PDB file of C-alpha atoms in Angstrom:
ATOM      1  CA  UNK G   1      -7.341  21.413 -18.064  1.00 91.00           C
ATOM      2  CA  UNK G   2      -6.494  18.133 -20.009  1.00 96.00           C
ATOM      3  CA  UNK G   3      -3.931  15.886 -18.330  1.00 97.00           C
ATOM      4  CA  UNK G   4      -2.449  12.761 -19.785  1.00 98.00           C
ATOM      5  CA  UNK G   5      -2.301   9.653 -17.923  1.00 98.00           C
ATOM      6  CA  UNK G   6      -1.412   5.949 -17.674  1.00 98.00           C
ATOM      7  CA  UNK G   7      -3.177   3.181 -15.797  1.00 98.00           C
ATOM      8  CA  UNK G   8      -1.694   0.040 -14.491  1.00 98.00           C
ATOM      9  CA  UNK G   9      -2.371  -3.171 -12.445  1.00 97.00           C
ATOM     10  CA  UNK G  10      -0.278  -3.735  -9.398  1.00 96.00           C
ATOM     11  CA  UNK G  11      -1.428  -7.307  -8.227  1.00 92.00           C
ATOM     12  CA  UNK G  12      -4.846  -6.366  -8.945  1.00 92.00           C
ATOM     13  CA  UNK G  13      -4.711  -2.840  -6.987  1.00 93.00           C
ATOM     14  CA  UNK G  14      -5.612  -0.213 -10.323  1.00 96.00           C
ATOM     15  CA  UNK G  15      -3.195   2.495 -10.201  1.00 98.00           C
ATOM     16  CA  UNK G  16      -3.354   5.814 -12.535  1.00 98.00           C
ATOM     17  CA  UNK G  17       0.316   7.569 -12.946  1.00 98.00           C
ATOM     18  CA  UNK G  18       0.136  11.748 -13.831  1.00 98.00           C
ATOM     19  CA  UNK G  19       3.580  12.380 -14.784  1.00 98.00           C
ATOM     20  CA  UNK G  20       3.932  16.348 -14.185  1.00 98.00           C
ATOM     21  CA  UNK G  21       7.815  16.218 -15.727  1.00 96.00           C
ATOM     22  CA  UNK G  22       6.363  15.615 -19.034  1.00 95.00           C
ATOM     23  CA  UNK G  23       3.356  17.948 -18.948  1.00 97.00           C
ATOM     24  CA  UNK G  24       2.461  21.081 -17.353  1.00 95.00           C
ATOM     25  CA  UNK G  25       0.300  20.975 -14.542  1.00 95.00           C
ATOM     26  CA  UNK G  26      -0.540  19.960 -10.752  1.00 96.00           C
ATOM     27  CA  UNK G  27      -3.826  18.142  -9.170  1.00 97.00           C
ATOM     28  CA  UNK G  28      -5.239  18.428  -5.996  1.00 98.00           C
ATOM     29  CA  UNK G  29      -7.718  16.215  -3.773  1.00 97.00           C
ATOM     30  CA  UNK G  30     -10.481  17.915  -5.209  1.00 98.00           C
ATOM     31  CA  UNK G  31      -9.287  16.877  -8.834  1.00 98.00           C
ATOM     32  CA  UNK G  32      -9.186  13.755  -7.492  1.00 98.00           C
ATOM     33  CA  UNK G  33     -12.775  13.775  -6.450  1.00 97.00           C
ATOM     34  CA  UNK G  34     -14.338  15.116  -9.827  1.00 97.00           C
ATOM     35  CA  UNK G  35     -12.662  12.351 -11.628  1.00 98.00           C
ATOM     36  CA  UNK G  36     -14.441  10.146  -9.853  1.00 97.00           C
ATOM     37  CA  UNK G  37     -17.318  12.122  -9.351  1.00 97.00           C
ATOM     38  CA  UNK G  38     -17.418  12.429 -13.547  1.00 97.00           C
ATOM     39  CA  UNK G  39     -16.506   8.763 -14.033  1.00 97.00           C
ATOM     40  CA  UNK G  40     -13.572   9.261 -15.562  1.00 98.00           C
ATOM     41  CA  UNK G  41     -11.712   6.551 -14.570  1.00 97.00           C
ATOM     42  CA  UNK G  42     -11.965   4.014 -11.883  1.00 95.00           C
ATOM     43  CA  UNK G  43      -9.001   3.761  -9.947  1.00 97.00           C
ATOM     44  CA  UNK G  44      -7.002   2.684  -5.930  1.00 96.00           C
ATOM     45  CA  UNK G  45      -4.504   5.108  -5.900  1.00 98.00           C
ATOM     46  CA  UNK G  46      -3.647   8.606  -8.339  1.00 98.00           C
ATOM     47  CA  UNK G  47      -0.285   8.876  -8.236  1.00 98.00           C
ATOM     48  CA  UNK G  48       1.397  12.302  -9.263  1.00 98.00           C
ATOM     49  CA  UNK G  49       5.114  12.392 -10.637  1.00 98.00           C
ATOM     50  CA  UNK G  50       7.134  15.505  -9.654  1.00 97.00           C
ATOM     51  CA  UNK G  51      10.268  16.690  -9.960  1.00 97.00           C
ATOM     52  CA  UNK G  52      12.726  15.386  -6.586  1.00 96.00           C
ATOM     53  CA  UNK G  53      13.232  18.320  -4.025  1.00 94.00           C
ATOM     54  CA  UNK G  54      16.738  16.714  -3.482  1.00 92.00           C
ATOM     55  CA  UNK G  55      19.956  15.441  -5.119  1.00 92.00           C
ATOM     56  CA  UNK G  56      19.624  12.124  -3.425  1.00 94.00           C
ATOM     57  CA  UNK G  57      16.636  11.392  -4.469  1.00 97.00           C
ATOM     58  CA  UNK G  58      15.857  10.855  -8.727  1.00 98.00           C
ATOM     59  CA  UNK G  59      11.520  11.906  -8.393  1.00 97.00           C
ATOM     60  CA  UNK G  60       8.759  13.116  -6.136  1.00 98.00           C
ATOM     61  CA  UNK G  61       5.738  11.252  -5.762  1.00 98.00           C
ATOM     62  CA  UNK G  62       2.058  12.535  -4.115  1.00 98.00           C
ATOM     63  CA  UNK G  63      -0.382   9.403  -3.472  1.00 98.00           C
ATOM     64  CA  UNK G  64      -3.941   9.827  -3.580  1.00 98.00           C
ATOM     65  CA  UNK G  65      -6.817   7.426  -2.503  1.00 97.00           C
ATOM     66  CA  UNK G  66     -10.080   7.386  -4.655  1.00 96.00           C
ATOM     67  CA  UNK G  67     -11.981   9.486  -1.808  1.00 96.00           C
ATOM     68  CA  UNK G  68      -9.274  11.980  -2.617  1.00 97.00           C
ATOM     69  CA  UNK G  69      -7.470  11.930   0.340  1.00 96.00           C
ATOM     70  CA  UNK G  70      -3.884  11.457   0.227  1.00 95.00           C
ATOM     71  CA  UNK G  71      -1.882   8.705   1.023  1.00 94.00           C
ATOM     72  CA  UNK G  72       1.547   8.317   2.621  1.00 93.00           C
ATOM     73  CA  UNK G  73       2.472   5.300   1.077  1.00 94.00           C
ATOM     74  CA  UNK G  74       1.548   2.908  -1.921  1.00 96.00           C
ATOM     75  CA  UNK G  75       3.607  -0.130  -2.312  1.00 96.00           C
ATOM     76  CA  UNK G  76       1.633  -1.522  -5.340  1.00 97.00           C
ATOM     77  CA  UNK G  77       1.788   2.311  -6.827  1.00 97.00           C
ATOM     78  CA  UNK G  78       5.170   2.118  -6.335  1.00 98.00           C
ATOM     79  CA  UNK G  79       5.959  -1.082  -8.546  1.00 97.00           C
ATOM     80  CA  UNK G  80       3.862   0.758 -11.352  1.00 98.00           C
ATOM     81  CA  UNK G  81       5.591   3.672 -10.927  1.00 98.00           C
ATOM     82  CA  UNK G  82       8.843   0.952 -11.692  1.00 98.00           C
ATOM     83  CA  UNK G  83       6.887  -0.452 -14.936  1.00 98.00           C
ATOM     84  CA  UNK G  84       6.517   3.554 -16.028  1.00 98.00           C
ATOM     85  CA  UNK G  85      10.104   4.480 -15.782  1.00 98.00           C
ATOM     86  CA  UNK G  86      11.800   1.828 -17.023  1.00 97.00           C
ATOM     87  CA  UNK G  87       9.657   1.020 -20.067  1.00 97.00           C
ATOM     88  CA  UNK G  88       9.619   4.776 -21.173  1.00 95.00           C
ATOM     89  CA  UNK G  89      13.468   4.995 -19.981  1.00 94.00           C
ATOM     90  CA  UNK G  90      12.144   8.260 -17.794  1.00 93.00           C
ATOM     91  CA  UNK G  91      15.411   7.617 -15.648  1.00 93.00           C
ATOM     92  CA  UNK G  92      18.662   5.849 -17.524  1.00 91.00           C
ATOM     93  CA  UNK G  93      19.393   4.107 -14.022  1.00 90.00           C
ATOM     94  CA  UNK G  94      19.142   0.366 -13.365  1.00 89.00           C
ATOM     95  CA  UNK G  95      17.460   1.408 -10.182  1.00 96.00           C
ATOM     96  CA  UNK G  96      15.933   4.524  -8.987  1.00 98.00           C
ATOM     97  CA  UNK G  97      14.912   6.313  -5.398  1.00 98.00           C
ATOM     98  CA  UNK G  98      11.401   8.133  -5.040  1.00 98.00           C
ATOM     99  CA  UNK G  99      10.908  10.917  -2.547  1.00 97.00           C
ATOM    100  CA  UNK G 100       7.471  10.199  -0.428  1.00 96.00           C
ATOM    101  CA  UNK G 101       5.730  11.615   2.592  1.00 90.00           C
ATOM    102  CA  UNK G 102       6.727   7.954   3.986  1.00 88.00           C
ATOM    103  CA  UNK G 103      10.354   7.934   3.629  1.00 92.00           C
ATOM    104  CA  UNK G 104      12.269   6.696   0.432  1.00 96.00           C
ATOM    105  CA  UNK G 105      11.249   4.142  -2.329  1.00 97.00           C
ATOM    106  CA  UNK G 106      14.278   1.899  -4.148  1.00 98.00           C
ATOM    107  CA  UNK G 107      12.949   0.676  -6.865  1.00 98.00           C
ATOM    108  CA  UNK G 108      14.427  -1.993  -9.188  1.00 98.00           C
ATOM    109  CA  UNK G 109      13.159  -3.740 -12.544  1.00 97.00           C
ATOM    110  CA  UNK G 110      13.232  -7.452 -12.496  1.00 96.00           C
ATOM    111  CA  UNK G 111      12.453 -10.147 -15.602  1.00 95.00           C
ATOM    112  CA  UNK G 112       9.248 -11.264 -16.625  1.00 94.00           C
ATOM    113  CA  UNK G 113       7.519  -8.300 -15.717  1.00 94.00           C
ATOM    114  CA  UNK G 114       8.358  -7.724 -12.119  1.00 97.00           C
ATOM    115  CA  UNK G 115       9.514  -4.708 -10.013  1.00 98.00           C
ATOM    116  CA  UNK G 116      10.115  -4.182  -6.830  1.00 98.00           C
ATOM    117  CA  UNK G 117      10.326  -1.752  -3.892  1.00 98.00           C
ATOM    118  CA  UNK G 118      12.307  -1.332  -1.104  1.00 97.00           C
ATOM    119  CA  UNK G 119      11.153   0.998   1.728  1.00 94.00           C
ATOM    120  CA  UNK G 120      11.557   2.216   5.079  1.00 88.00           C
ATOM    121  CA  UNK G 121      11.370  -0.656   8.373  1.00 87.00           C
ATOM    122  CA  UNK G 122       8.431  -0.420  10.470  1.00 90.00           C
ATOM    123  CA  UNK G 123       7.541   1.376  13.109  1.00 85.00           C
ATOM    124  CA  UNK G 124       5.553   0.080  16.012  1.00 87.00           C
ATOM    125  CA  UNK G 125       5.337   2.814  18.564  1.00 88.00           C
ATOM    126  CA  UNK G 126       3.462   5.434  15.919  1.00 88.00           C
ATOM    127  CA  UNK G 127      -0.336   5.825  16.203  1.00 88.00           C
ATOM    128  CA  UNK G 128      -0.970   4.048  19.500  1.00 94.00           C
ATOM    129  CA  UNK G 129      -2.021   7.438  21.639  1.00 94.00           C
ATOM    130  CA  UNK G 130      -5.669   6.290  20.707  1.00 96.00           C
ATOM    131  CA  UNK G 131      -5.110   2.740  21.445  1.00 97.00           C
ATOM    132  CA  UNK G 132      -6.136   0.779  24.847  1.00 97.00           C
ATOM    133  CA  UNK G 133      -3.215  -0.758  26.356  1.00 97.00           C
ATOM    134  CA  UNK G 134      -2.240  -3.544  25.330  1.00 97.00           C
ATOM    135  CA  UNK G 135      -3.310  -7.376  26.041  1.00 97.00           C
ATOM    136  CA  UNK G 136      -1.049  -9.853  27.439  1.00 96.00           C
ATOM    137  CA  UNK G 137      -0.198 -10.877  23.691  1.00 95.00           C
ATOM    138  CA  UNK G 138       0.887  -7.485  22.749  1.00 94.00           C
ATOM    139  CA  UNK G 139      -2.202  -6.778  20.460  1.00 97.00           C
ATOM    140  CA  UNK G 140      -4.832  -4.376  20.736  1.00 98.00           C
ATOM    141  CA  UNK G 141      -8.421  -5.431  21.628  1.00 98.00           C
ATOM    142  CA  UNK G 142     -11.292  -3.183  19.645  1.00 98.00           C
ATOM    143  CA  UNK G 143     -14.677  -2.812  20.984  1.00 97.00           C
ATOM    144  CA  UNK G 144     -16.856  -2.213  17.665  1.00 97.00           C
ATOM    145  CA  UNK G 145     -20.572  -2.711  17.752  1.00 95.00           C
ATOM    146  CA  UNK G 146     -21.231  -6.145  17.001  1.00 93.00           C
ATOM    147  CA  UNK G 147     -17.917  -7.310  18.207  1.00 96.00           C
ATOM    148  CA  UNK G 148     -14.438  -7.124  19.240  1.00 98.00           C
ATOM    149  CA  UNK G 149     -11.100  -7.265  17.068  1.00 98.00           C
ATOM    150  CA  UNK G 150      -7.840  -8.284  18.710  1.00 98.00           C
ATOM    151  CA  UNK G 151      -5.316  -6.585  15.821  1.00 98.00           C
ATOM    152  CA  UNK G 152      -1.245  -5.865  15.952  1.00 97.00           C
ATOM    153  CA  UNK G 153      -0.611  -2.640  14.668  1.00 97.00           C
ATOM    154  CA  UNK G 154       2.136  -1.443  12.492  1.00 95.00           C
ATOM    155  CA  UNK G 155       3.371   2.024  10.559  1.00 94.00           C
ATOM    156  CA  UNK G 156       4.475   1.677   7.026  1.00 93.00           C
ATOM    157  CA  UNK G 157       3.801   5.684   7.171  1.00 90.00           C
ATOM    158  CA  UNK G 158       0.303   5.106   6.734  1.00 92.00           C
ATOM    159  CA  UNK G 159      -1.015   2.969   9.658  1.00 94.00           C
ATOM    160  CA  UNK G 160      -2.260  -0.798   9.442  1.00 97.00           C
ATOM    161  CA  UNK G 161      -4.340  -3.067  11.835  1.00 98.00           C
ATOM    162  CA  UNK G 162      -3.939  -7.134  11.607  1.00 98.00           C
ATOM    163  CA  UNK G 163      -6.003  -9.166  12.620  1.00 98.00           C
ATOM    164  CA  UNK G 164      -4.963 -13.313  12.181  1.00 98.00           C
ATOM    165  CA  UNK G 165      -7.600 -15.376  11.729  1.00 97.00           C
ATOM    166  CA  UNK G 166      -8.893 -18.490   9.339  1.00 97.00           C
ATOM    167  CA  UNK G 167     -12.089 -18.288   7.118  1.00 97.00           C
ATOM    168  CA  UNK G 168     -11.232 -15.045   6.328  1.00 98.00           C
ATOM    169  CA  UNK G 169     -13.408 -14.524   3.231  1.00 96.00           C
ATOM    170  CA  UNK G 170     -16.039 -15.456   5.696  1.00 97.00           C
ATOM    171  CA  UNK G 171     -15.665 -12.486   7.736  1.00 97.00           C
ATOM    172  CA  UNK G 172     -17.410  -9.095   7.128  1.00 98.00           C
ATOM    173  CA  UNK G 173     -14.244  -6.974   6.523  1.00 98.00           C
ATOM    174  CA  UNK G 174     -15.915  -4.016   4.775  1.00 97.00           C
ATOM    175  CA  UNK G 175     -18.214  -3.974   7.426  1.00 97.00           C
ATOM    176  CA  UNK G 176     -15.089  -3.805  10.135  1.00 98.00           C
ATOM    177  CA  UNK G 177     -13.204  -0.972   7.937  1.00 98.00           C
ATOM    178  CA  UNK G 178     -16.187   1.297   7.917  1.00 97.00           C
ATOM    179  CA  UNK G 179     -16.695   1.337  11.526  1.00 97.00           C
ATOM    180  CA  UNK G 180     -13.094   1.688  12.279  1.00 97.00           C
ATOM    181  CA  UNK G 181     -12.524   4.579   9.722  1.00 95.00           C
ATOM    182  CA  UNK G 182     -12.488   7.813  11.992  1.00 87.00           C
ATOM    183  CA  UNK G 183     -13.456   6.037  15.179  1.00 95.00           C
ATOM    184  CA  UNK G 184     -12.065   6.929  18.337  1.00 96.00           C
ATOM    185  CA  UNK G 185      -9.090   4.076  17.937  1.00 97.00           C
ATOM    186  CA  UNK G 186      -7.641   5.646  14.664  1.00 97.00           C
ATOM    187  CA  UNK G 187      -9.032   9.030  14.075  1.00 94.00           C
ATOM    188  CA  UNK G 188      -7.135   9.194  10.610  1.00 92.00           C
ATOM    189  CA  UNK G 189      -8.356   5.660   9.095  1.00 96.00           C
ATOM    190  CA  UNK G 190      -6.527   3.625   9.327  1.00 97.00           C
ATOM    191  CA  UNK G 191      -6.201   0.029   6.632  1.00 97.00           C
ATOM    192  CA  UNK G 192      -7.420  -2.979   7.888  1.00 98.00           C
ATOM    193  CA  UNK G 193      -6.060  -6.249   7.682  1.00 98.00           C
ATOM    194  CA  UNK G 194      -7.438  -9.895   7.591  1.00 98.00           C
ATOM    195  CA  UNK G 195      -4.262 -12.389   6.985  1.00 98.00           C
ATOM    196  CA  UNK G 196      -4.551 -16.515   7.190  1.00 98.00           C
ATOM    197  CA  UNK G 197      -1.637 -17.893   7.486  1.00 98.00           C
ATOM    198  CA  UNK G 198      -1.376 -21.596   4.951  1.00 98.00           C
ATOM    199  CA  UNK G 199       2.328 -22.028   6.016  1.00 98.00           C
ATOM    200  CA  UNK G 200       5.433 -19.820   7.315  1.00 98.00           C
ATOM    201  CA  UNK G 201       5.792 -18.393   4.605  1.00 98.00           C
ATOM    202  CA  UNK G 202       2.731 -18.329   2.971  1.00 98.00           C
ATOM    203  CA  UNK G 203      -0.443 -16.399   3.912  1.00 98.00           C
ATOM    204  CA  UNK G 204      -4.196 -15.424   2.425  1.00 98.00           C
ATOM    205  CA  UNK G 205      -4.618 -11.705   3.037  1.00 98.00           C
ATOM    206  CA  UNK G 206      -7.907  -9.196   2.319  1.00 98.00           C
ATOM    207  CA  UNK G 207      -7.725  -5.767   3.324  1.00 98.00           C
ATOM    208  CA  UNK G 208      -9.698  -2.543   3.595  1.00 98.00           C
ATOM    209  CA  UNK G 209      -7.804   0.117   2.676  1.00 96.00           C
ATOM    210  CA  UNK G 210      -8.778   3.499   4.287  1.00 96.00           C
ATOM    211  CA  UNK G 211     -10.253   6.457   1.791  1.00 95.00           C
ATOM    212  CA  UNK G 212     -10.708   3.033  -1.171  1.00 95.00           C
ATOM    213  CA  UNK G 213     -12.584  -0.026   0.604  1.00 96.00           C
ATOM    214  CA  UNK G 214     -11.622  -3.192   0.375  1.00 96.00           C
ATOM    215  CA  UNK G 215      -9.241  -3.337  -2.643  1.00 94.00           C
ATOM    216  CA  UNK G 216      -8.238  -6.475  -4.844  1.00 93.00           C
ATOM    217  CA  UNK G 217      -4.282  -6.235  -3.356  1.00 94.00           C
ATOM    218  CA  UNK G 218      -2.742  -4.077  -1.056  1.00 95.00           C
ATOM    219  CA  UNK G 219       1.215  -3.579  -1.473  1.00 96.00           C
ATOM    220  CA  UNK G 220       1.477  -1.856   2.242  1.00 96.00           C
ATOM    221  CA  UNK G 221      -1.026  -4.069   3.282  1.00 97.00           C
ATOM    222  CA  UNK G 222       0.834  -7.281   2.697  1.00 98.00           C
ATOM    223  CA  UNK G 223       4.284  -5.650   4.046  1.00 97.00           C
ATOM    224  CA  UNK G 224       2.496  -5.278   7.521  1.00 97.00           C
ATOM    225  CA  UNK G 225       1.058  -8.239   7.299  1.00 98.00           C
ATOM    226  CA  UNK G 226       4.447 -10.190   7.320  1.00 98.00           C
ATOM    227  CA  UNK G 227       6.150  -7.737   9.394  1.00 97.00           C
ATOM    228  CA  UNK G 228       3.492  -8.525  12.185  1.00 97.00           C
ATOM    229  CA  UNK G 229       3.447 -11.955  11.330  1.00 97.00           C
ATOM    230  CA  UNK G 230       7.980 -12.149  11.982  1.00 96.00           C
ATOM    231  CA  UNK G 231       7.047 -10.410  15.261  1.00 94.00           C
ATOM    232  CA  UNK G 232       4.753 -12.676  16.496  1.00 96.00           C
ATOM    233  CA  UNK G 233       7.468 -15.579  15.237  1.00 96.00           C
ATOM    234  CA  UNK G 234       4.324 -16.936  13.237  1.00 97.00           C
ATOM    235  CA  UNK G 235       5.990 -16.347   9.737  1.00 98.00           C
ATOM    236  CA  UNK G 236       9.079 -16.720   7.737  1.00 97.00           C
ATOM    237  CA  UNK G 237      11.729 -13.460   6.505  1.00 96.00           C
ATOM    238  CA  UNK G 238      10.647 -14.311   2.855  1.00 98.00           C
ATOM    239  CA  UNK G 239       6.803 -14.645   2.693  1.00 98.00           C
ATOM    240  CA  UNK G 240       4.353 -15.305  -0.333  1.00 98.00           C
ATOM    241  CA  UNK G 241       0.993 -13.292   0.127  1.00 98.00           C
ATOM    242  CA  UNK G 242      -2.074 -13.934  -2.300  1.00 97.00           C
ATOM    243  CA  UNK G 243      -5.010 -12.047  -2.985  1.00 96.00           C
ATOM    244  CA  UNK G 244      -7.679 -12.670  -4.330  1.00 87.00           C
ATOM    245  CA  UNK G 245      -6.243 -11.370  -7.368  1.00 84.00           C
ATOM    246  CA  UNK G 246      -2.657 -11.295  -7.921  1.00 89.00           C
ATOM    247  CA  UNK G 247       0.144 -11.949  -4.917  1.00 95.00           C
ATOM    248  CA  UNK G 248       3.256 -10.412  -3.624  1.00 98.00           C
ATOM    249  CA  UNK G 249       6.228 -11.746  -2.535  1.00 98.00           C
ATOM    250  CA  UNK G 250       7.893  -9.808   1.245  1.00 98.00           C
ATOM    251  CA  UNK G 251      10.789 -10.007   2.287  1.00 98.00           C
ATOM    252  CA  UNK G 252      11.567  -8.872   5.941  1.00 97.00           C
ATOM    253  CA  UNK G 253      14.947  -8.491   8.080  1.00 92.00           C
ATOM    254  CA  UNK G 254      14.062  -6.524  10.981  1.00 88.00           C
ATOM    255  CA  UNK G 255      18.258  -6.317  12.070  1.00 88.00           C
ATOM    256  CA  UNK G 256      19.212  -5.174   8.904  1.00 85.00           C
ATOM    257  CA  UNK G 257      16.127  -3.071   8.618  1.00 86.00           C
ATOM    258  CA  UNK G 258      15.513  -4.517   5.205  1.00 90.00           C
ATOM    259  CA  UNK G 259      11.460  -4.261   3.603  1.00 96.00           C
ATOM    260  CA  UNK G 260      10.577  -4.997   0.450  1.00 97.00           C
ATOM    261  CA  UNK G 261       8.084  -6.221  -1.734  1.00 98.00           C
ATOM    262  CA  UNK G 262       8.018  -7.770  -5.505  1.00 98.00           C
ATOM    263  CA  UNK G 263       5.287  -8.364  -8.007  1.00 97.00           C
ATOM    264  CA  UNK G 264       3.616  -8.047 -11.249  1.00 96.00           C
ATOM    265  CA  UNK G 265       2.563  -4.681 -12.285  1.00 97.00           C
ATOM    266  CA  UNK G 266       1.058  -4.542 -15.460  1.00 97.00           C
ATOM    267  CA  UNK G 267      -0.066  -1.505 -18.433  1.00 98.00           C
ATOM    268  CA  UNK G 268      -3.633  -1.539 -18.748  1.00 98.00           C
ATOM    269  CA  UNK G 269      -4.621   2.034 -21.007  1.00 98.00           C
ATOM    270  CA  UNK G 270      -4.056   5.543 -21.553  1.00 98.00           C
ATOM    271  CA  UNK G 271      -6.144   8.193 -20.441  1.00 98.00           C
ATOM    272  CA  UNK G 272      -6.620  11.849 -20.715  1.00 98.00           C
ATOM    273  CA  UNK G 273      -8.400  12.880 -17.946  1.00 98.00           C
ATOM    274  CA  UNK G 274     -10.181  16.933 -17.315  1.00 97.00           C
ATOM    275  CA  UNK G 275      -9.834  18.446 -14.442  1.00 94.00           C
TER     276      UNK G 275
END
């Protein structure tokens, strides 16, 4: 089977878009894993367009990672998913709301190329069964082999670890991912986080995203980043967050239980893919 597809740049995070309302057709993880397996494309996330399951809601999405394993979230996906619809006028709405395994996504289209998403507050008490207790800071102290991590951990639906530190392209992130992929603290994966903050609102972030690596920008990434940063009273409601390639703006009211993120998300090619 042939399936068409579009490719896009959220922030530096490469996205590929399926869109199963215009074409027959569904994918699976394993479809997933021969298209990279084939080199067919290189790719973060595969993001599949369905039809919504409810009236509230205008699309479905299902969010896989290059390993093939899916994904509950994809904030970066999310602002190409923005670019696709309103450039190909998929949905005659100024804004639109995407069904995910995470919650909801509101997305709007902004000027000079810039979307964004709004999406479900986080949740702190998800995920922690695994954990040790915590330390007198409220964070969660790691014992990996070399070393040990002191991280705050938040759920954006998929789970994140931060860790707040300077020289952070010093610091062997891929190295910490690996090890903490599967392990007995987050037996899922689980994306890890290294954020330095320049200001209060305005932070340096790498992170390793679980079933990718460490990724050029991470959408979900940067949303726990500032969410764990407000807790901590470190950082700002309205945050700027750089990669190294592209940034993201957050903004963050925990009592309104407002998230949401805005960026660039750009068209890069169009693909047809075999599965």
């Amino acid at each position: 089977m042939h399936l068409k597809a579009n490719k896009f740049s959220g922030s530096g995070n490469e996205i590929i878009l399926i869109d199963f309302l215009i074409q027959k057709g569904s994918i699976s993880s394993g479809d997933v894993k021969k298209i990279v397996k084939t080199g067919q494309a290189n790719f973060d996330q595969l993001i599949a367009i369905e039809p919504p399951s409810n009236k509230e809601t205008d699309l479905k999405v299902k969010i896989f990672n290059q390993d093939g394993s899916e994904a509950e979230n994809c904030v970066n996906g999310a602002r190409c998913l923005g670019k696709y619809v309103f450039d190909s006028a998929l949905i005659p709405k100024k804004k639109f709301v995407v069904e995910t395994d995470a919650g909801e996504w509101k997305i709007i289209s902004h000027p000079d190329n810039e979307y964004s998403v709004q999406l479900k507050p986080p949740n702190f008490e998800t995920g922690l069964d695994s954990l040790p207790k915590p330390n007198k800071k409220n964070r969660y102290d790691l014992i990996l082999s070399n070393c040990t991590l002191e991280v705050i951990v938040v759920n954006l639906g998929n789970p994140h670890a931060i860790i707040f530190d300077v020289n952070i392209f010093e610091k062997p992130l891929e190295d910490w991912g690996k090890e903490l992929q599967n392990s007995q603290y987050f037996p899922d994966g689980v994306n890890l986080s290294l954020a330095e903050i320049v200001t209060t609102n305005k932070i340096n972030l790498r992170v390793f995203e679980r079933g990718v690596g460490e990724t050029r920008s991470c959408g979900s990434g940067a949303c726990a980043a500032v969410v764990a940063g407000n807790k901590e009273k470190r950082l700002k409601n309205k945050v700027e967050v750089n990669f190294k390639m592209g940034k993201l703006v957050i903004k963050y009211e925990e009592n309104k239980r407002f998230l949401t993120a805005r960026g660039r998300a750009d068209f890069l090619e169009k693909l047809t893919l075999e599965i």
